[in-house]
Structures are given as C-alpha cells and as structure tokens.
C-alpha cells in the first residue's frame, strides 16, 4: 500500500508525467510509421526501460544535500542488484577513530568488503610497475594505502563488536581509464574496473551463513556511523 501511495505523491506525478508522455509519443509515432501496434508497444516499453535505468543510476541513499560523486552513484547502482541476492550494503560510512570514509561496505555470502569508488582521467593509462600503481606519471599508492587502512580499521572495529575475528576485503573501483585486467590485487587492495563490481563481489572466498551476514551487517551499522 505504501508503494502505491508513493506513486501518487504530487512530486512523483510531476516527475513521471513527462516521461509517460514521451513513452506514449514514441509508441504512437513508431506504431504509425511501421503500421504495427506491436512495434509501437515495443518502442514505448524501450523508452520506459531507459528512463527507469537512468533514474536508478542517479538515485542514491546518501542524503540529497550531500551529493555523492558519479563514481559512487555508479557503484551504488550495481550494489542495488546485489541486494536482491541477499547482500547487505551501507554507503558513506566513517571510521569512528579516523578521518577516512568507506564509500560502500558490503557483506554477503562471499564475505565482507569495503569499496571506495574513484573516477580518474580516462586519457591517462593505468599501469602496475614494481608493485606501484601509476595513473599516467602520477603514483596512486597513497590512495591504495588509504583504502587498505579504512578496511583494516573497519575489520578491527567489527571484530571487537562481535567478539570474534572477521575479514574485510579492500577494493578501489576505478572508472575512466582502461585497464589490462578486470581486477588486480596490489598492496593488499583489489584494483577493479568500476563496471565489474558485481563480478568481483562474486569472487570472494568466504562462505557466510545468513545469520553471519546479519550479525556483521548489524555490527557495521553500529561501529561505522553514517558520514553525513
């Protein structure tokens, strides 16, 4: 019932009315052009799907007054899909005794993960040289070490809260530059192609039960408060 009521709110109606008109216009135009109502319906449905996908990528659980970066929104859109498979997700969480922020904390049947999302200049190549990551001629090792420190702090805080040791796998999801790999472990952090986040999550080695997932998620909620 709440879902239907939300659809009838004035702001929702105003937002979706132009889109509905666009879908109808596409359906009528192509239906008449090809003299086929099936083509018209297909065209209208395609436009609607496009609007839904675009909207899902722009929406975020982070408060509207603190807009997340485009990279964070793109990762969040992928994580919404993983939530349908039982993964629990927290966004923009801070470390209580530090200045760092974990963009995305995830726990699921394949383990617990801390992902930071970055958008880098696609014109500059990304390469690994002697265990150092370079974006063009600029070293990114400091950013890697920050991501590792954030994951280790989260690991420690959650372990203390639960009274048992848990592991948190650190990652940087990079959007922009091309990479010769889907994911590559460097200095204790997985460097992954931003669009491959879901694939990377499924590569985890742990096997957590539903009870363990819920315990870790609740502990993370407590010890990793919202950044905003």
mmCIF file of C-alpha atoms in Angstrom:
data_model
loop_
_atom_site.group_PDB
_atom_site.id
_atom_site.type_symbol
_atom_site.label_atom_id
_atom_site.label_comp_id
_atom_site.label_asym_id
_atom_site.label_seq_id
_atom_site.Cartn_x
_atom_site.Cartn_y
_atom_site.Cartn_z
ATOM 1 C CA UNK A 1 0.000 0.000 0.000
ATOM 2 C CA UNK A 2 2.835 2.384 0.863
ATOM 3 C CA UNK A 3 4.371 1.815 -2.565
ATOM 4 C CA UNK A 4 1.152 2.765 -4.376
ATOM 5 C CA UNK A 5 0.720 5.854 -2.216
ATOM 6 C CA UNK A 6 4.276 6.979 -3.020
ATOM 7 C CA UNK A 7 3.463 6.790 -6.710
ATOM 8 C CA UNK A 8 0.536 9.163 -6.211
ATOM 9 C CA UNK A 9 2.524 11.846 -4.419
ATOM 10 C CA UNK A 10 2.493 15.188 -6.327
ATOM 11 C CA UNK A 11 6.287 15.271 -6.739
ATOM 12 C CA UNK A 12 6.294 11.727 -8.131
ATOM 13 C CA UNK A 13 3.458 12.512 -10.541
ATOM 14 C CA UNK A 14 5.219 15.656 -11.776
ATOM 15 C CA UNK A 15 8.443 13.732 -12.322
ATOM 16 C CA UNK A 16 6.930 10.809 -14.207
ATOM 17 C CA UNK A 17 4.194 12.563 -16.221
ATOM 18 C CA UNK A 18 6.597 13.933 -18.903
ATOM 19 C CA UNK A 19 8.212 10.506 -19.151
ATOM 20 C CA UNK A 20 4.857 8.822 -19.625
ATOM 21 C CA UNK A 21 4.026 11.317 -22.385
ATOM 22 C CA UNK A 22 7.384 10.585 -24.057
ATOM 23 C CA UNK A 23 6.722 6.829 -23.919
ATOM 24 C CA UNK A 24 3.257 7.300 -25.400
ATOM 25 C CA UNK A 25 4.605 9.590 -28.128
ATOM 26 C CA UNK A 26 7.271 7.075 -29.092
ATOM 27 C CA UNK A 27 4.712 4.275 -29.178
ATOM 28 C CA UNK A 28 2.269 6.226 -31.358
ATOM 29 C CA UNK A 29 4.923 7.598 -33.731
ATOM 30 C CA UNK A 30 6.652 4.293 -34.426
ATOM 31 C CA UNK A 31 3.372 2.402 -34.445
ATOM 32 C CA UNK A 32 2.059 4.662 -37.207
ATOM 33 C CA UNK A 33 5.392 4.685 -39.039
ATOM 34 C CA UNK A 34 5.541 0.901 -39.271
ATOM 35 C CA UNK A 35 1.759 0.383 -39.275
ATOM 36 C CA UNK A 36 2.136 -2.054 -36.412
ATOM 37 C CA UNK A 37 0.838 -1.705 -32.886
ATOM 38 C CA UNK A 38 3.387 -4.289 -31.757
ATOM 39 C CA UNK A 39 6.256 -2.062 -32.890
ATOM 40 C CA UNK A 40 4.628 0.880 -31.122
ATOM 41 C CA UNK A 41 4.255 -1.013 -27.831
ATOM 42 C CA UNK A 42 7.855 -2.259 -28.049
ATOM 43 C CA UNK A 43 9.143 1.267 -28.664
ATOM 44 C CA UNK A 44 7.162 2.685 -25.744
ATOM 45 C CA UNK A 45 8.421 -0.081 -23.447
ATOM 46 C CA UNK A 46 12.024 0.521 -24.540
ATOM 47 C CA UNK A 47 11.756 4.229 -23.725
ATOM 48 C CA UNK A 48 10.243 3.396 -20.319
ATOM 49 C CA UNK A 49 13.067 0.962 -19.512
ATOM 50 C CA UNK A 50 15.590 3.623 -20.488
ATOM 51 C CA UNK A 51 14.001 6.106 -18.090
ATOM 52 C CA UNK A 52 13.979 3.534 -15.261
ATOM 53 C CA UNK A 53 17.645 2.630 -15.750
ATOM 54 C CA UNK A 54 18.658 6.300 -15.917
ATOM 55 C CA UNK A 55 16.706 7.097 -12.751
ATOM 56 C CA UNK A 56 18.133 4.133 -10.805
ATOM 57 C CA UNK A 57 21.684 5.221 -11.612
ATOM 58 C CA UNK A 58 21.051 8.770 -10.398
ATOM 59 C CA UNK A 59 19.238 7.905 -7.166
ATOM 60 C CA UNK A 60 21.321 7.447 -4.052
ATOM 61 C CA UNK A 61 20.823 6.519 -0.409
ATOM 62 C CA UNK A 62 23.257 9.274 0.564
ATOM 63 C CA UNK A 63 21.310 12.391 1.667
ATOM 64 C CA UNK A 64 20.348 14.693 -1.205
ATOM 65 C CA UNK A 65 22.116 17.705 0.308
ATOM 66 C CA UNK A 66 25.435 15.839 0.111
ATOM 67 C CA UNK A 67 25.567 14.610 -3.464
ATOM 68 C CA UNK A 68 27.772 11.538 -3.971
ATOM 69 C CA UNK A 69 30.210 11.503 -6.859
ATOM 70 C CA UNK A 70 29.254 9.971 -10.199
ATOM 71 C CA UNK A 71 31.585 7.037 -9.455
ATOM 72 C CA UNK A 72 29.873 6.397 -6.117
ATOM 73 C CA UNK A 73 26.438 6.516 -7.752
ATOM 74 C CA UNK A 74 27.512 4.057 -10.449
ATOM 75 C CA UNK A 75 28.806 1.600 -7.872
ATOM 76 C CA UNK A 76 25.687 2.066 -5.758
ATOM 77 C CA UNK A 77 23.518 1.210 -8.776
ATOM 78 C CA UNK A 78 25.382 -2.095 -9.177
ATOM 79 C CA UNK A 79 25.083 -2.874 -5.489
ATOM 80 C CA UNK A 80 21.301 -2.448 -5.626
ATOM 81 C CA UNK A 81 21.266 -5.515 -7.870
ATOM 82 C CA UNK A 82 23.391 -7.491 -5.388
ATOM 83 C CA UNK A 83 20.951 -6.631 -2.603
ATOM 84 C CA UNK A 84 18.364 -8.757 -4.386
ATOM 85 C CA UNK A 85 20.651 -11.742 -3.774
ATOM 86 C CA UNK A 86 20.917 -11.211 -0.034
ATOM 87 C CA UNK A 87 23.867 -8.822 0.132
ATOM 88 C CA UNK A 88 23.619 -6.087 2.773
ATOM 89 C CA UNK A 89 25.030 -2.679 1.915
ATOM 90 C CA UNK A 90 25.965 0.541 3.724
ATOM 91 C CA UNK A 91 27.076 3.721 1.956
ATOM 92 C CA UNK A 92 29.289 6.641 3.044
ATOM 93 C CA UNK A 93 30.374 5.306 6.427
ATOM 94 C CA UNK A 94 33.057 6.942 8.516
ATOM 95 C CA UNK A 95 35.676 5.375 10.761
ATOM 96 C CA UNK A 96 34.992 6.406 14.356
ATOM 97 C CA UNK A 97 38.637 6.938 15.314
ATOM 98 C CA UNK A 98 39.862 8.250 11.969
ATOM 99 C CA UNK A 99 39.155 10.704 9.166
ATOM 100 C CA UNK A 100 38.601 8.155 6.412
ATOM 101 C CA UNK A 101 35.368 7.212 4.697
ATOM 102 C CA UNK A 102 34.304 3.864 3.298
ATOM 103 C CA UNK A 103 32.174 4.635 0.258
ATOM 104 C CA UNK A 104 30.485 1.211 0.266
ATOM 105 C CA UNK A 105 30.528 -1.510 2.920
ATOM 106 C CA UNK A 106 29.081 -4.802 1.684
ATOM 107 C CA UNK A 107 28.540 -8.135 3.371
ATOM 108 C CA UNK A 108 27.141 -11.219 1.664
ATOM 109 C CA UNK A 109 27.618 -14.925 1.348
ATOM 110 C CA UNK A 110 31.080 -14.409 -0.220
ATOM 111 C CA UNK A 111 32.382 -12.235 2.627
ATOM 112 C CA UNK A 112 32.658 -8.621 3.815
ATOM 113 C CA UNK A 113 34.010 -5.901 1.528
ATOM 114 C CA UNK A 114 34.969 -2.224 1.697
ATOM 115 C CA UNK A 115 34.923 -0.429 -1.664
ATOM 116 C CA UNK A 116 35.954 3.118 -2.467
ATOM 117 C CA UNK A 117 34.810 4.444 -5.848
ATOM 118 C CA UNK A 118 37.062 6.706 -7.914
ATOM 119 C CA UNK A 119 36.656 8.477 -11.256
ATOM 120 C CA UNK A 120 40.030 9.098 -12.919
ATOM 121 C CA UNK A 121 41.017 10.740 -16.203
ATOM 122 C CA UNK A 122 40.371 8.205 -18.950
ATOM 123 C CA UNK A 123 43.051 9.801 -21.144
ATOM 124 C CA UNK A 124 45.841 8.638 -18.841
ATOM 125 C CA UNK A 125 46.850 4.948 -18.815
ATOM 126 C CA UNK A 126 46.747 2.884 -15.655
ATOM 127 C CA UNK A 127 49.684 0.565 -15.090
ATOM 128 C CA UNK A 128 51.329 -1.516 -12.399
ATOM 129 C CA UNK A 129 55.099 -1.133 -12.152
ATOM 130 C CA UNK A 130 57.087 -2.899 -9.417
ATOM 131 C CA UNK A 131 54.078 -3.130 -7.103
ATOM 132 C CA UNK A 132 53.253 0.527 -7.633
ATOM 133 C CA UNK A 133 50.154 1.821 -9.384
ATOM 134 C CA UNK A 134 50.576 4.726 -11.778
ATOM 135 C CA UNK A 135 47.882 6.806 -13.440
ATOM 136 C CA UNK A 136 49.897 8.366 -16.205
ATOM 137 C CA UNK A 137 53.022 9.515 -14.373
ATOM 138 C CA UNK A 138 51.196 10.007 -11.074
ATOM 139 C CA UNK A 139 51.586 7.439 -8.303
ATOM 140 C CA UNK A 140 48.330 6.259 -6.710
ATOM 141 C CA UNK A 141 49.931 4.254 -3.920
ATOM 142 C CA UNK A 142 48.835 6.733 -1.264
ATOM 143 C CA UNK A 143 45.189 6.284 -2.286
ATOM 144 C CA UNK A 144 45.597 2.497 -2.224
ATOM 145 C CA UNK A 145 47.106 2.627 1.262
ATOM 146 C CA UNK A 146 44.221 4.814 2.460
ATOM 147 C CA UNK A 147 41.669 2.278 1.199
ATOM 148 C CA UNK A 148 43.555 -0.537 2.939
ATOM 149 C CA UNK A 149 43.741 1.397 6.221
ATOM 150 C CA UNK A 150 39.988 2.093 6.106
ATOM 151 C CA UNK A 151 39.206 -1.599 5.547
ATOM 152 C CA UNK A 152 41.568 -2.687 8.324
ATOM 153 C CA UNK A 153 40.004 -0.227 10.757
ATOM 154 C CA UNK A 154 36.530 -1.480 9.842
ATOM 155 C CA UNK A 155 37.741 -5.053 10.257
ATOM 156 C CA UNK A 156 39.115 -4.291 13.723
ATOM 157 C CA UNK A 157 36.038 -2.383 14.926
ATOM 158 C CA UNK A 158 33.573 -5.015 13.713
ATOM 159 C CA UNK A 159 35.671 -7.846 15.151
ATOM 160 C CA UNK A 160 35.753 -6.101 18.540
ATOM 161 C CA UNK A 161 31.986 -5.567 18.421
ATOM 162 C CA UNK A 162 31.312 -9.238 17.580
ATOM 163 C CA UNK A 163 33.967 -10.683 19.864
ATOM 164 C CA UNK A 164 35.457 -12.732 17.029
ATOM 165 C CA UNK A 165 37.706 -12.051 14.081
ATOM 166 C CA UNK A 166 36.240 -11.202 10.698
ATOM 167 C CA UNK A 167 37.943 -10.226 7.452
ATOM 168 C CA UNK A 168 37.102 -7.191 5.319
ATOM 169 C CA UNK A 169 38.425 -7.211 1.764
ATOM 170 C CA UNK A 170 39.503 -3.797 0.475
ATOM 171 C CA UNK A 171 38.990 -2.533 -3.078
ATOM 172 C CA UNK A 172 39.154 0.537 -5.285
ATOM 173 C CA UNK A 173 36.549 0.643 -8.066
ATOM 174 C CA UNK A 174 38.070 2.777 -10.830
ATOM 175 C CA UNK A 175 36.013 4.442 -13.553
ATOM 176 C CA UNK A 176 37.591 6.130 -16.567
ATOM 177 C CA UNK A 177 40.948 4.712 -17.664
ATOM 178 C CA UNK A 178 41.146 1.372 -19.412
ATOM 179 C CA UNK A 179 42.867 -1.452 -17.549
ATOM 180 C CA UNK A 180 44.529 -4.662 -18.713
ATOM 181 C CA UNK A 181 42.612 -6.583 -16.036
ATOM 182 C CA UNK A 182 39.128 -6.825 -14.516
ATOM 183 C CA UNK A 183 40.672 -6.928 -11.036
ATOM 184 C CA UNK A 184 44.237 -6.934 -9.775
ATOM 185 C CA UNK A 185 45.431 -7.219 -6.175
ATOM 186 C CA UNK A 186 48.064 -4.658 -5.273
ATOM 187 C CA UNK A 187 49.448 -3.760 -1.825
ATOM 188 C CA UNK A 188 46.589 -5.669 -0.174
ATOM 189 C CA UNK A 189 43.849 -3.894 -2.171
ATOM 190 C CA UNK A 190 41.913 -5.123 -5.200
ATOM 191 C CA UNK A 191 42.033 -2.617 -8.054
ATOM 192 C CA UNK A 192 38.912 -3.338 -10.081
ATOM 193 C CA UNK A 193 37.256 -1.989 -13.201
ATOM 194 C CA UNK A 194 34.328 0.061 -11.920
ATOM 195 C CA UNK A 195 31.789 -1.661 -14.143
ATOM 196 C CA UNK A 196 32.868 -5.100 -12.850
ATOM 197 C CA UNK A 197 31.950 -4.615 -9.179
ATOM 198 C CA UNK A 198 29.290 -7.332 -9.193
ATOM 199 C CA UNK A 199 31.616 -9.828 -10.832
ATOM 200 C CA UNK A 200 34.323 -9.027 -8.294
ATOM 201 C CA UNK A 201 31.987 -9.489 -5.332
ATOM 202 C CA UNK A 202 31.151 -12.987 -6.529
ATOM 203 C CA UNK A 203 34.861 -13.897 -6.463
ATOM 204 C CA UNK A 204 35.053 -13.793 -2.670
ATOM 205 C CA UNK A 205 36.388 -16.924 -0.987
ATOM 206 C CA UNK A 206 34.361 -16.804 2.244
ATOM 207 C CA UNK A 207 31.127 -18.694 2.768
ATOM 208 C CA UNK A 208 28.940 -16.845 5.234
ATOM 209 C CA UNK A 209 25.584 -18.021 6.524
ATOM 210 C CA UNK A 210 22.543 -15.735 6.601
ATOM 211 C CA UNK A 211 22.975 -15.407 10.367
ATOM 212 C CA UNK A 212 26.622 -14.373 9.999
ATOM 213 C CA UNK A 213 25.734 -11.860 7.291
ATOM 214 C CA UNK A 214 23.120 -10.250 9.521
ATOM 215 C CA UNK A 215 25.475 -10.177 12.533
ATOM 216 C CA UNK A 216 28.261 -8.467 10.585
ATOM 217 C CA UNK A 217 25.818 -6.031 8.995
ATOM 218 C CA UNK A 218 24.340 -5.008 12.361
ATOM 219 C CA UNK A 219 27.802 -4.615 13.874
ATOM 220 C CA UNK A 220 28.925 -2.475 10.924
ATOM 221 C CA UNK A 221 25.856 -0.260 11.313
ATOM 222 C CA UNK A 222 26.882 0.366 14.914
ATOM 223 C CA UNK A 223 30.627 0.915 14.615
ATOM 224 C CA UNK A 224 30.657 2.586 11.170
ATOM 225 C CA UNK A 225 28.279 5.546 11.573
ATOM 226 C CA UNK A 226 26.970 7.486 8.563
ATOM 227 C CA UNK A 227 29.369 10.108 7.282
ATOM 228 C CA UNK A 228 26.547 12.613 6.688
#
